[in-house]
PDB file of C-alpha atoms and ligand atoms in Angstrom:
ATOM      1  CA  MET A 430     -49.203  66.753   0.788  1.00 57.00           C
ATOM      2  CA  ARG A 431     -47.205  66.931  -2.339  1.00 65.00           C
ATOM      3  CA  PHE A 432     -43.996  66.910  -0.290  1.00 63.00           C
ATOM      4  CA  ILE A 433     -45.056  63.836   1.673  1.00 66.00           C
ATOM      5  CA  GLY A 434     -46.006  62.188  -1.596  1.00 68.00           C
ATOM      6  CA  ILE A 435     -42.490  62.701  -2.985  1.00 63.00           C
ATOM      7  CA  ILE A 436     -40.940  61.347   0.223  1.00 61.00           C
ATOM      8  CA  ARG A 437     -43.105  58.233  -0.048  1.00 72.00           C
ATOM      9  CA  ILE A 438     -42.096  57.617  -3.598  1.00 63.00           C
ATOM     10  CA  LEU A 439     -38.449  58.052  -2.634  1.00 63.00           C
ATOM     11  CA  VAL A 440     -38.817  55.626   0.293  1.00 61.00           C
ATOM     12  CA  ILE A 441     -40.514  53.059  -1.908  1.00 60.00           C
ATOM     13  CA  LEU A 442     -37.858  53.501  -4.580  1.00 61.00           C
ATOM     14  CA  SER A 443     -35.014  53.185  -2.118  1.00 63.00           C
ATOM     15  CA  THR A 444     -36.612  50.101  -0.537  1.00 58.00           C
ATOM     16  CA  LEU A 445     -36.929  48.559  -3.947  1.00 57.00           C
ATOM     17  CA  LEU A 446     -33.367  49.450  -4.793  1.00 55.00           C
ATOM     18  CA  THR A 447     -31.922  48.061  -1.572  1.00 54.00           C
ATOM     19  CA  THR A 448     -34.022  44.927  -1.890  1.00 53.00           C
ATOM     20  CA  TRP A 449     -32.840  44.558  -5.440  1.00 51.00           C
ATOM     21  CA  TYR A 450     -29.272  45.246  -4.360  1.00 48.00           C
ATOM     22  CA  PHE A 451     -29.441  42.677  -1.590  1.00 46.00           C
ATOM     23  CA  ALA A 452     -31.165  40.202  -3.781  1.00 47.00           C
ATOM     24  CA  GLU A 453     -28.535  40.685  -6.431  1.00 47.00           C
ATOM     25  CA  THR A 454     -25.530  40.427  -4.134  1.00 42.00           C
ATOM     26  CA  PHE A 455     -27.082  37.602  -2.163  1.00 42.00           C
ATOM     27  CA  PHE A 456     -27.753  35.531  -5.224  1.00 42.00           C
ATOM     28  CA  ASN A 457     -24.393  36.409  -6.669  1.00 44.00           C
ATOM     29  CA  THR A 458     -22.630  35.427  -3.491  1.00 41.00           C
ATOM     30  CA  LYS A 459     -24.631  32.286  -3.274  1.00 42.00           C
ATOM     31  CA  TRP A 460     -23.845  31.450  -6.848  1.00 41.00           C
ATOM     32  CA  GLU A 461     -20.179  32.175  -6.333  1.00 43.00           C
ATOM     33  CA  ALA A 462     -20.063  30.148  -3.144  1.00 44.00           C
ATOM     34  CA  LYS A 463     -21.682  27.290  -4.971  1.00 44.00           C
ATOM     35  CA  SER A 464     -19.259  27.397  -7.873  1.00 47.00           C
ATOM     36  CA  LEU A 465     -16.322  27.726  -5.505  1.00 45.00           C
ATOM     37  CA  ARG A 466     -17.521  24.671  -3.669  1.00 51.00           C
ATOM     38  CA  THR A 467     -17.848  22.798  -6.932  1.00 49.00           C
ATOM     39  CA  ILE A 468     -14.291  23.710  -7.801  1.00 45.00           C
ATOM     40  CA  PHE A 469     -13.131  22.773  -4.334  1.00 47.00           C
ATOM     41  CA  ASP A 470     -14.941  19.444  -4.487  1.00 52.00           C
ATOM     42  CA  LYS A 471     -13.350  18.754  -7.837  1.00 50.00           C
ATOM     43  CA  ARG A 472      -9.970  19.643  -6.424  1.00 49.00           C
ATOM     44  CA  SER A 473     -10.366  17.378  -3.426  1.00 50.00           C
ATOM     45  CA  GLN A 474     -11.566  14.561  -5.669  1.00 52.00           C
ATOM     46  CA  GLU A 475      -8.532  15.032  -7.850  1.00 51.00           C
ATOM     47  CA  THR A 476      -6.266  15.106  -4.817  1.00 51.00           C
ATOM     48  CA  GLU A 477      -7.830  11.882  -3.567  1.00 51.00           C
ATOM     49  CA  HIS A 478      -7.353  10.376  -6.975  1.00 52.00           C
ATOM     50  CA  VAL A 479      -3.689  11.363  -6.981  1.00 53.00           C
ATOM     51  CA  LYS A 480      -3.211  10.154  -3.417  1.00 56.00           C
ATOM     52  CA  LYS A 481      -4.536   6.675  -4.227  1.00 63.00           C
ATOM     53  CA  PRO A 482      -1.365   4.837  -5.284  1.00 73.00           C
ATOM     54  CA  HIS A 483      -1.259   3.334  -8.722  1.00 86.00           C
ATOM     55  CA  ASN A 484       0.337  -0.069  -8.501  1.00 94.00           C
ATOM     56  CA  LYS A 485       2.001  -1.355 -11.624  1.00 95.00           C
ATOM     57  CA  CYS A 486      -0.389  -3.331 -13.869  1.00 97.00           C
ATOM     58  CA  GLY A 487      -3.194  -2.088 -11.576  1.00 94.00           C
ATOM     59  CA  ILE A 488      -2.658  -4.904  -9.066  1.00 96.00           C
ATOM     60  CA  GLU A 489      -3.604  -4.872  -5.356  1.00 93.00           C
ATOM     61  CA  LYS A 490      -0.075  -5.063  -3.973  1.00 90.00           C
ATOM     62  CA  ASN A 491       2.733  -2.595  -4.403  1.00 94.00           C
ATOM     63  CA  CYS A 492       5.746  -4.727  -5.312  1.00 96.00           C
ATOM     64  CA  PRO A 493       9.144  -4.032  -3.704  1.00 96.00           C
ATOM     65  CA  SER A 494      11.750  -2.568  -6.048  1.00 93.00           C
ATOM     66  CA  ASP A 495      13.592  -5.831  -6.701  1.00 95.00           C
ATOM     67  CA  TYR A 496      10.357  -7.501  -7.856  1.00 97.00           C
ATOM     68  CA  PHE A 497       8.385  -7.413 -11.104  1.00 97.00           C
ATOM     69  CA  ALA A 498       4.651  -6.704 -10.848  1.00 97.00           C
ATOM     70  CA  PHE A 499       2.510  -8.858 -13.102  1.00 97.00           C
ATOM     71  CA  ARG A 500      -1.094  -9.506 -13.950  1.00 97.00           C
ATOM     72  CA  MET A 501      -2.283 -12.081 -16.434  1.00 98.00           C
ATOM     73  CA  ILE A 502      -5.665 -13.271 -17.665  1.00 97.00           C
ATOM     74  CA  SER A 503      -6.301 -16.440 -19.620  1.00 95.00           C
ATOM     75  CA  GLY A 504      -8.569 -16.545 -22.632  1.00 91.00           C
ATOM     76  CA  ALA A 505     -12.295 -16.890 -21.945  1.00 86.00           C
ATOM     77  CA  ALA A 506     -13.716 -19.837 -23.898  1.00 77.00           C
ATOM     78  CA  SER A 507     -12.868 -19.239 -27.579  1.00 79.00           C
ATOM     79  CA  VAL A 508     -14.228 -15.696 -27.443  1.00 79.00           C
ATOM     80  CA  VAL A 509     -12.012 -13.321 -25.447  1.00 88.00           C
ATOM     81  CA  GLY A 510      -8.234 -13.476 -25.818  1.00 94.00           C
ATOM     82  CA  PRO A 511      -5.712 -13.545 -22.945  1.00 97.00           C
ATOM     83  CA  SER A 512      -3.550 -10.655 -21.733  1.00 97.00           C
ATOM     84  CA  ILE A 513      -0.224 -10.413 -19.942  1.00 97.00           C
ATOM     85  CA  CYS A 514       1.044  -7.283 -18.155  1.00 98.00           C
ATOM     86  CA  LEU A 515       4.536  -6.975 -16.651  1.00 98.00           C
ATOM     87  CA  ASP A 516       5.691  -3.866 -14.765  1.00 97.00           C
ATOM     88  CA  ASP A 517       2.959  -1.734 -16.354  1.00 96.00           C
ATOM     89  CA  LYS A 518       3.791  -2.906 -19.861  1.00 97.00           C
ATOM     90  CA  ILE A 519       1.282  -4.998 -21.805  1.00 97.00           C
ATOM     91  CA  LEU A 520       3.329  -7.824 -23.279  1.00 97.00           C
ATOM     92  CA  MET A 521       0.448  -9.584 -25.029  1.00 97.00           C
ATOM     93  CA  SER A 522      -3.214  -8.694 -25.646  1.00 97.00           C
ATOM     94  CA  SER A 523      -5.940  -8.517 -28.285  1.00 95.00           C
ATOM     95  CA  VAL A 524      -5.259  -4.781 -28.592  1.00 96.00           C
ATOM     96  CA  LYS A 525      -1.573  -5.471 -29.287  1.00 96.00           C
ATOM     97  CA  ASN A 526      -2.793  -8.034 -31.790  1.00 97.00           C
ATOM     98  CA  ASN A 527      -0.135 -10.571 -30.748  1.00 97.00           C
ATOM     99  CA  ILE A 528      -2.273 -13.345 -29.246  1.00 97.00           C
ATOM    100  CA  GLY A 529      -4.051 -16.375 -30.658  1.00 96.00           C
ATOM    101  CA  ARG A 530      -5.844 -19.643 -29.875  1.00 96.00           C
ATOM    102  CA  GLY A 531      -3.727 -22.239 -28.123  1.00 96.00           C
ATOM    103  CA  LEU A 532      -0.678 -21.327 -26.035  1.00 97.00           C
ATOM    104  CA  ASN A 533       0.426 -17.700 -25.703  1.00 98.00           C
ATOM    105  CA  LEU A 534       4.015 -17.310 -24.571  1.00 98.00           C
ATOM    106  CA  ALA A 535       6.078 -14.278 -23.556  1.00 98.00           C
ATOM    107  CA  PHE A 536       9.773 -14.667 -22.759  1.00 98.00           C
ATOM    108  CA  VAL A 537      11.410 -12.035 -20.568  1.00 98.00           C
ATOM    109  CA  ASN A 538      14.916 -11.503 -19.236  1.00 97.00           C
ATOM    110  CA  ALA A 539      14.526 -12.539 -15.575  1.00 96.00           C
ATOM    111  CA  SER A 540      17.218 -10.082 -14.402  1.00 96.00           C
ATOM    112  CA  ASN A 541      16.131  -6.893 -16.096  1.00 95.00           C
ATOM    113  CA  GLY A 542      12.564  -7.501 -17.307  1.00 96.00           C
ATOM    114  CA  THR A 543      13.259  -6.881 -20.990  1.00 97.00           C
ATOM    115  CA  LEU A 544      10.822  -8.617 -23.311  1.00 98.00           C
ATOM    116  CA  LEU A 545      12.759 -11.111 -25.427  1.00 98.00           C
ATOM    117  CA  LYS A 546       9.988 -12.547 -27.633  1.00 98.00           C
ATOM    118  CA  THR A 547       6.327 -13.462 -27.794  1.00 98.00           C
ATOM    119  CA  GLY A 548       4.513 -16.130 -29.751  1.00 98.00           C
ATOM    120  CA  PHE A 549       1.202 -17.990 -29.947  1.00 98.00           C
ATOM    121  CA  PHE A 550       0.812 -21.600 -30.980  1.00 98.00           C
ATOM    122  CA  ASP A 551      -2.388 -23.257 -32.099  1.00 97.00           C
ATOM    123  CA  MET A 552      -2.506 -26.496 -30.137  1.00 97.00           C
ATOM    124  CA  TYR A 553      -5.583 -27.826 -31.931  1.00 96.00           C
ATOM    125  CA  SER A 554      -4.801 -27.495 -35.600  1.00 96.00           C
ATOM    126  CA  GLY A 555      -1.251 -26.087 -35.522  1.00 97.00           C
ATOM    127  CA  GLU A 556       2.100 -27.839 -35.791  1.00 96.00           C
ATOM    128  CA  ILE A 557       3.876 -28.875 -32.585  1.00 97.00           C
ATOM    129  CA  LYS A 558       7.258 -28.271 -34.275  1.00 97.00           C
ATOM    130  CA  ASP A 559       6.513 -24.504 -34.312  1.00 98.00           C
ATOM    131  CA  LEU A 560       6.122 -24.550 -30.527  1.00 98.00           C
ATOM    132  CA  MET A 561       9.238 -26.711 -30.111  1.00 98.00           C
ATOM    133  CA  ALA A 562      11.303 -24.315 -32.229  1.00 98.00           C
ATOM    134  CA  PHE A 563      10.166 -21.434 -30.001  1.00 98.00           C
ATOM    135  CA  ILE A 564      10.817 -23.085 -26.614  1.00 98.00           C
ATOM    136  CA  ASP A 565      13.910 -25.163 -27.314  1.00 96.00           C
ATOM    137  CA  PRO A 566      16.556 -24.006 -26.719  1.00 95.00           C
ATOM    138  CA  THR A 567      15.771 -21.257 -24.195  1.00 97.00           C
ATOM    139  CA  PRO A 568      18.669 -19.503 -22.406  1.00 97.00           C
ATOM    140  CA  GLU A 569      19.100 -19.740 -18.628  1.00 96.00           C
ATOM    141  CA  GLY A 570      17.626 -16.778 -16.779  1.00 96.00           C
ATOM    142  CA  THR A 571      14.536 -16.517 -19.002  1.00 97.00           C
ATOM    143  CA  LEU A 572      11.211 -15.827 -17.332  1.00 98.00           C
ATOM    144  CA  VAL A 573       8.346 -17.532 -19.162  1.00 98.00           C
ATOM    145  CA  PHE A 574       4.719 -16.369 -19.152  1.00 98.00           C
ATOM    146  CA  LEU A 575       2.109 -18.765 -20.488  1.00 98.00           C
ATOM    147  CA  ALA A 576      -1.606 -18.088 -20.997  1.00 97.00           C
ATOM    148  CA  SER A 577      -4.080 -20.480 -22.592  1.00 97.00           C
ATOM    149  CA  TYR A 578      -6.819 -19.553 -25.036  1.00 95.00           C
ATOM    150  CA  ASP A 579      -9.433 -22.037 -26.195  1.00 93.00           C
ATOM    151  CA  ASP A 580      -7.482 -25.329 -26.425  1.00 94.00           C
ATOM    152  CA  PRO A 581      -3.926 -25.416 -25.017  1.00 95.00           C
ATOM    153  CA  ALA A 582      -3.286 -29.143 -25.125  1.00 93.00           C
ATOM    154  CA  THR A 583      -4.435 -31.367 -27.986  1.00 95.00           C
ATOM    155  CA  LYS A 584      -1.105 -31.178 -29.833  1.00 96.00           C
ATOM    156  CA  LEU A 585       1.123 -30.914 -26.727  1.00 97.00           C
ATOM    157  CA  ASN A 586       3.609 -33.796 -26.796  1.00 97.00           C
ATOM    158  CA  ASP A 587       5.640 -35.312 -23.956  1.00 98.00           C
ATOM    159  CA  GLN A 588       8.747 -33.391 -24.934  1.00 97.00           C
ATOM    160  CA  ALA A 589       7.002 -29.996 -24.673  1.00 98.00           C
ATOM    161  CA  ARG A 590       5.266 -31.007 -21.414  1.00 98.00           C
ATOM    162  CA  GLU A 591       8.662 -32.075 -20.049  1.00 97.00           C
ATOM    163  CA  ILE A 592      10.197 -28.696 -20.900  1.00 97.00           C
ATOM    164  CA  PHE A 593       7.386 -26.736 -19.168  1.00 97.00           C
ATOM    165  CA  THR A 594       7.727 -29.067 -16.169  1.00 97.00           C
ATOM    166  CA  SER A 595      11.466 -28.364 -16.011  1.00 97.00           C
ATOM    167  CA  TRP A 596      10.604 -24.635 -15.891  1.00 97.00           C
ATOM    168  CA  GLY A 597       8.581 -25.203 -12.701  1.00 97.00           C
ATOM    169  CA  SER A 598       5.136 -26.230 -13.949  1.00 97.00           C
ATOM    170  CA  SER A 599       3.011 -28.627 -11.898  1.00 97.00           C
ATOM    171  CA  TYR A 600       0.236 -28.969 -14.459  1.00 97.00           C
ATOM    172  CA  ALA A 601       2.059 -29.256 -17.796  1.00 97.00           C
ATOM    173  CA  LYS A 602       1.866 -33.058 -17.625  1.00 97.00           C
ATOM    174  CA  LYS A 603      -1.897 -33.162 -17.082  1.00 97.00           C
ATOM    175  CA  VAL A 604      -3.239 -30.175 -18.989  1.00 96.00           C
ATOM    176  CA  GLY A 605      -5.905 -31.368 -21.430  1.00 95.00           C
ATOM    177  CA  PHE A 606      -8.320 -30.367 -24.180  1.00 94.00           C
ATOM    178  CA  ARG A 607      -9.836 -26.902 -23.511  1.00 93.00           C
ATOM    179  CA  ASP A 608      -8.496 -26.621 -19.943  1.00 94.00           C
ATOM    180  CA  THR A 609      -7.612 -23.088 -18.837  1.00 96.00           C
ATOM    181  CA  TRP A 610      -4.023 -22.620 -17.751  1.00 97.00           C
ATOM    182  CA  LEU A 611      -1.816 -19.778 -16.542  1.00 97.00           C
ATOM    183  CA  PHE A 612       1.824 -20.332 -15.700  1.00 97.00           C
ATOM    184  CA  ILE A 613       4.957 -18.336 -14.977  1.00 97.00           C
ATOM    185  CA  GLY A 614       8.136 -20.360 -15.032  1.00 97.00           C
ATOM    186  CA  GLY A 615      11.827 -19.891 -15.476  1.00 96.00           C
ATOM    187  CA  LYS A 616      14.607 -21.620 -17.318  1.00 96.00           C
ATOM    188  CA  GLY A 617      16.987 -22.553 -14.510  1.00 91.00           C
ATOM    189  CA  LEU A 618      14.333 -22.426 -11.767  1.00 89.00           C
ATOM    190  CA  LYS A 619      15.219 -24.916  -9.048  1.00 86.00           C
ATOM    191  CA  ALA A 620      11.721 -25.330  -7.595  1.00 93.00           C
ATOM    192  CA  LYS A 621       8.042 -25.571  -8.550  1.00 96.00           C
ATOM    193  CA  SER A 622       6.669 -22.190  -9.565  1.00 96.00           C
ATOM    194  CA  PRO A 623       4.216 -20.648  -7.089  1.00 96.00           C
ATOM    195  CA  PHE A 624       2.633 -18.783 -10.013  1.00 97.00           C
ATOM    196  CA  GLU A 625       0.434 -21.315 -11.739  1.00 97.00           C
ATOM    197  CA  GLN A 626      -3.291 -21.933 -12.057  1.00 96.00           C
ATOM    198  CA  HIS A 627      -5.204 -24.572 -13.917  1.00 94.00           C
ATOM    199  CA  ARG A 628      -8.885 -25.284 -14.430  1.00 93.00           C
ATOM    200  CA  LYS A 629     -10.106 -28.560 -15.841  1.00 91.00           C
ATOM    201  CA  ASN A 630     -12.573 -28.648 -18.726  1.00 90.00           C
ATOM    202  CA  ASP A 631     -15.490 -30.480 -17.131  1.00 86.00           C
ATOM    203  CA  LYS A 632     -19.078 -30.379 -18.414  1.00 85.00           C
ATOM    204  CA  GLU A 633     -20.381 -30.555 -14.828  1.00 86.00           C
ATOM    205  CA  THR A 634     -18.506 -27.496 -13.579  1.00 89.00           C
ATOM    206  CA  ASN A 635     -17.761 -25.459 -16.722  1.00 86.00           C
ATOM    207  CA  LYS A 636     -18.864 -21.852 -16.608  1.00 84.00           C
ATOM    208  CA  TYR A 637     -19.269 -21.753 -20.369  1.00 80.00           C
ATOM    209  CA  GLU A 638     -20.729 -24.737 -22.147  1.00 78.00           C
ATOM    210  CA  GLY A 639     -17.526 -26.153 -23.622  1.00 81.00           C
ATOM    211  CA  TRP A 640     -14.930 -24.356 -21.478  1.00 85.00           C
ATOM    212  CA  PRO A 641     -14.168 -23.734 -17.802  1.00 89.00           C
ATOM    213  CA  GLU A 642     -14.101 -20.197 -16.460  1.00 88.00           C
ATOM    214  CA  MET A 643     -11.127 -18.002 -17.330  1.00 90.00           C
ATOM    215  CA  LEU A 644      -8.316 -17.512 -14.812  1.00 92.00           C
ATOM    216  CA  GLU A 645      -6.689 -14.359 -13.461  1.00 96.00           C
ATOM    217  CA  MET A 646      -3.440 -14.172 -11.559  1.00 97.00           C
ATOM    218  CA  GLU A 647      -1.405 -11.252 -10.219  1.00 97.00           C
ATOM    219  CA  GLY A 648       1.505 -10.672  -7.879  1.00 97.00           C
ATOM    220  CA  CYS A 649       5.197  -9.886  -7.511  1.00 97.00           C
ATOM    221  CA  ILE A 650       7.988 -11.996  -9.017  1.00 96.00           C
ATOM    222  CA  PRO A 651      11.448 -11.682  -7.499  1.00 95.00           C
ATOM    223  CA  ARG A 652      13.941 -10.317  -9.970  1.00 95.00           C
ATOM    224  CA  LYS A 653      16.808 -12.706 -10.750  1.00 92.00           C
ATOM    225  CA  MET A 654      19.948 -11.480  -9.029  1.00 88.00           C
ATOM    226  CA  ASP A 655      23.241 -12.375 -10.648  1.00 72.00           C
TER     227      ASP A 655
HETATM  228  C1  LIG B1503      18.418  -6.367 -20.485  1.00 67.44           C
HETATM  229  O1  LIG B1503      18.691  -7.557 -21.148  1.00 67.44           O
HETATM  230  C2  LIG B1503      18.610  -7.518 -22.560  1.00 67.44           C
HETATM  231  C3  LIG B1503      18.947  -8.886 -23.105  1.00 67.44           C
HETATM  232  O2  LIG B1503      18.225  -9.879 -22.487  1.00 67.44           O
HETATM  233  C4  LIG B1503      19.560  -6.489 -23.117  1.00 67.44           C
HETATM  234  O3  LIG B1503      19.400  -6.384 -24.509  1.00 67.44           O
HETATM  235  C5  LIG B1503      19.304  -5.151 -22.462  1.00 67.44           C
HETATM  236  O4  LIG B1503      20.261  -4.229 -22.886  1.00 67.44           O
HETATM  237  C6  LIG B1503      19.357  -5.271 -20.959  1.00 67.44           C
HETATM  238  N1  LIG B1503      19.006  -4.004 -20.354  1.00 67.44           N
HETATM  239  C7  LIG B1503      19.683  -3.498 -19.319  1.00 67.44           C
HETATM  240  C8  LIG B1503      19.174  -2.189 -18.811  1.00 67.44           C
HETATM  241  O5  LIG B1503      20.614  -4.074 -18.789  1.00 67.44           O
HETATM  242  C1  LIG B1504      19.555 -10.666 -19.181  1.00 67.44           C
HETATM  243  O1  LIG B1504      20.163  -9.423 -19.060  1.00 67.44           O
HETATM  244  C2  LIG B1504      21.417  -9.500 -18.406  1.00 67.44           C
HETATM  245  C3  LIG B1504      21.880  -8.079 -18.150  1.00 67.44           C
HETATM  246  O2  LIG B1504      21.665  -7.272 -19.265  1.00 67.44           O
HETATM  247  C4  LIG B1504      22.384 -10.329 -19.250  1.00 67.44           C
HETATM  248  O3  LIG B1504      23.619 -10.416 -18.618  1.00 67.44           O
HETATM  249  C5  LIG B1504      21.770 -11.719 -19.424  1.00 67.44           C
HETATM  250  O4  LIG B1504      22.574 -12.499 -20.286  1.00 67.44           O
HETATM  251  C6  LIG B1504      20.384 -11.621 -20.000  1.00 67.44           C
HETATM  252  N1  LIG B1504      19.767 -12.948 -19.995  1.00 67.44           N
HETATM  253  C7  LIG B1504      18.859 -13.327 -20.885  1.00 67.44           C
HETATM  254  C8  LIG B1504      18.319 -14.686 -20.723  1.00 67.44           C
HETATM  255  O5  LIG B1504      18.493 -12.606 -21.802  1.00 67.44           O
END
């Protein structure tokens, strides 16, 4: 009896031990498998992220090598400032602290993409001569980026409108009080620029009470070949 009793205790003990052992390894394995999968999932997510191409300025298209990628956003009402990105470089933005109400202008070398200068000109209470001094004279082969913010037009005179028109603008002659306007032109351009958008300030259609909706434009500009 005593012998059988000892055997029983041993059997029970060994059953407990094996159960515990299995339980332990099983849970461990399961835990490991789970963490491995988490790592793997992370890896594959990262790989996917890397695989997804980053286009310059975050635009939809991937521009060919002899083109500049750009993305520009006009100001929104008198609240949010405009921004201009060229080949992954922010030329003008609120963060760069180089924008202001009125007309925002960035001049770039059309052959090599180098930023030449930026400026902003208050077209409501500023002086038109400041804008004129900035835009005239402009050397041939300059690419011009223009983004409106709040009011781009009250102080615009015929001479300035004529200059923008000569750079390929279709709207420079009609842009008015608090219209939104985006334009890319070039000194020496022989045709109308395909990169221009304009929205009329109109109480009936305005998105904001006193201003039309902001504009966004992106694409590829052919580099000037000499
Ligand atoms: C690009 O043009 C600017 C002048 O517009 C010049 O200073 C710069 O050196 C040029 N860069 C290259 C790489 O040619
Ligand atoms: C642009 O850069 C090219 C090459 O560096 C230079 O020859 C040309 O004069 C520059 N043009 C402007 C408008 O800066």
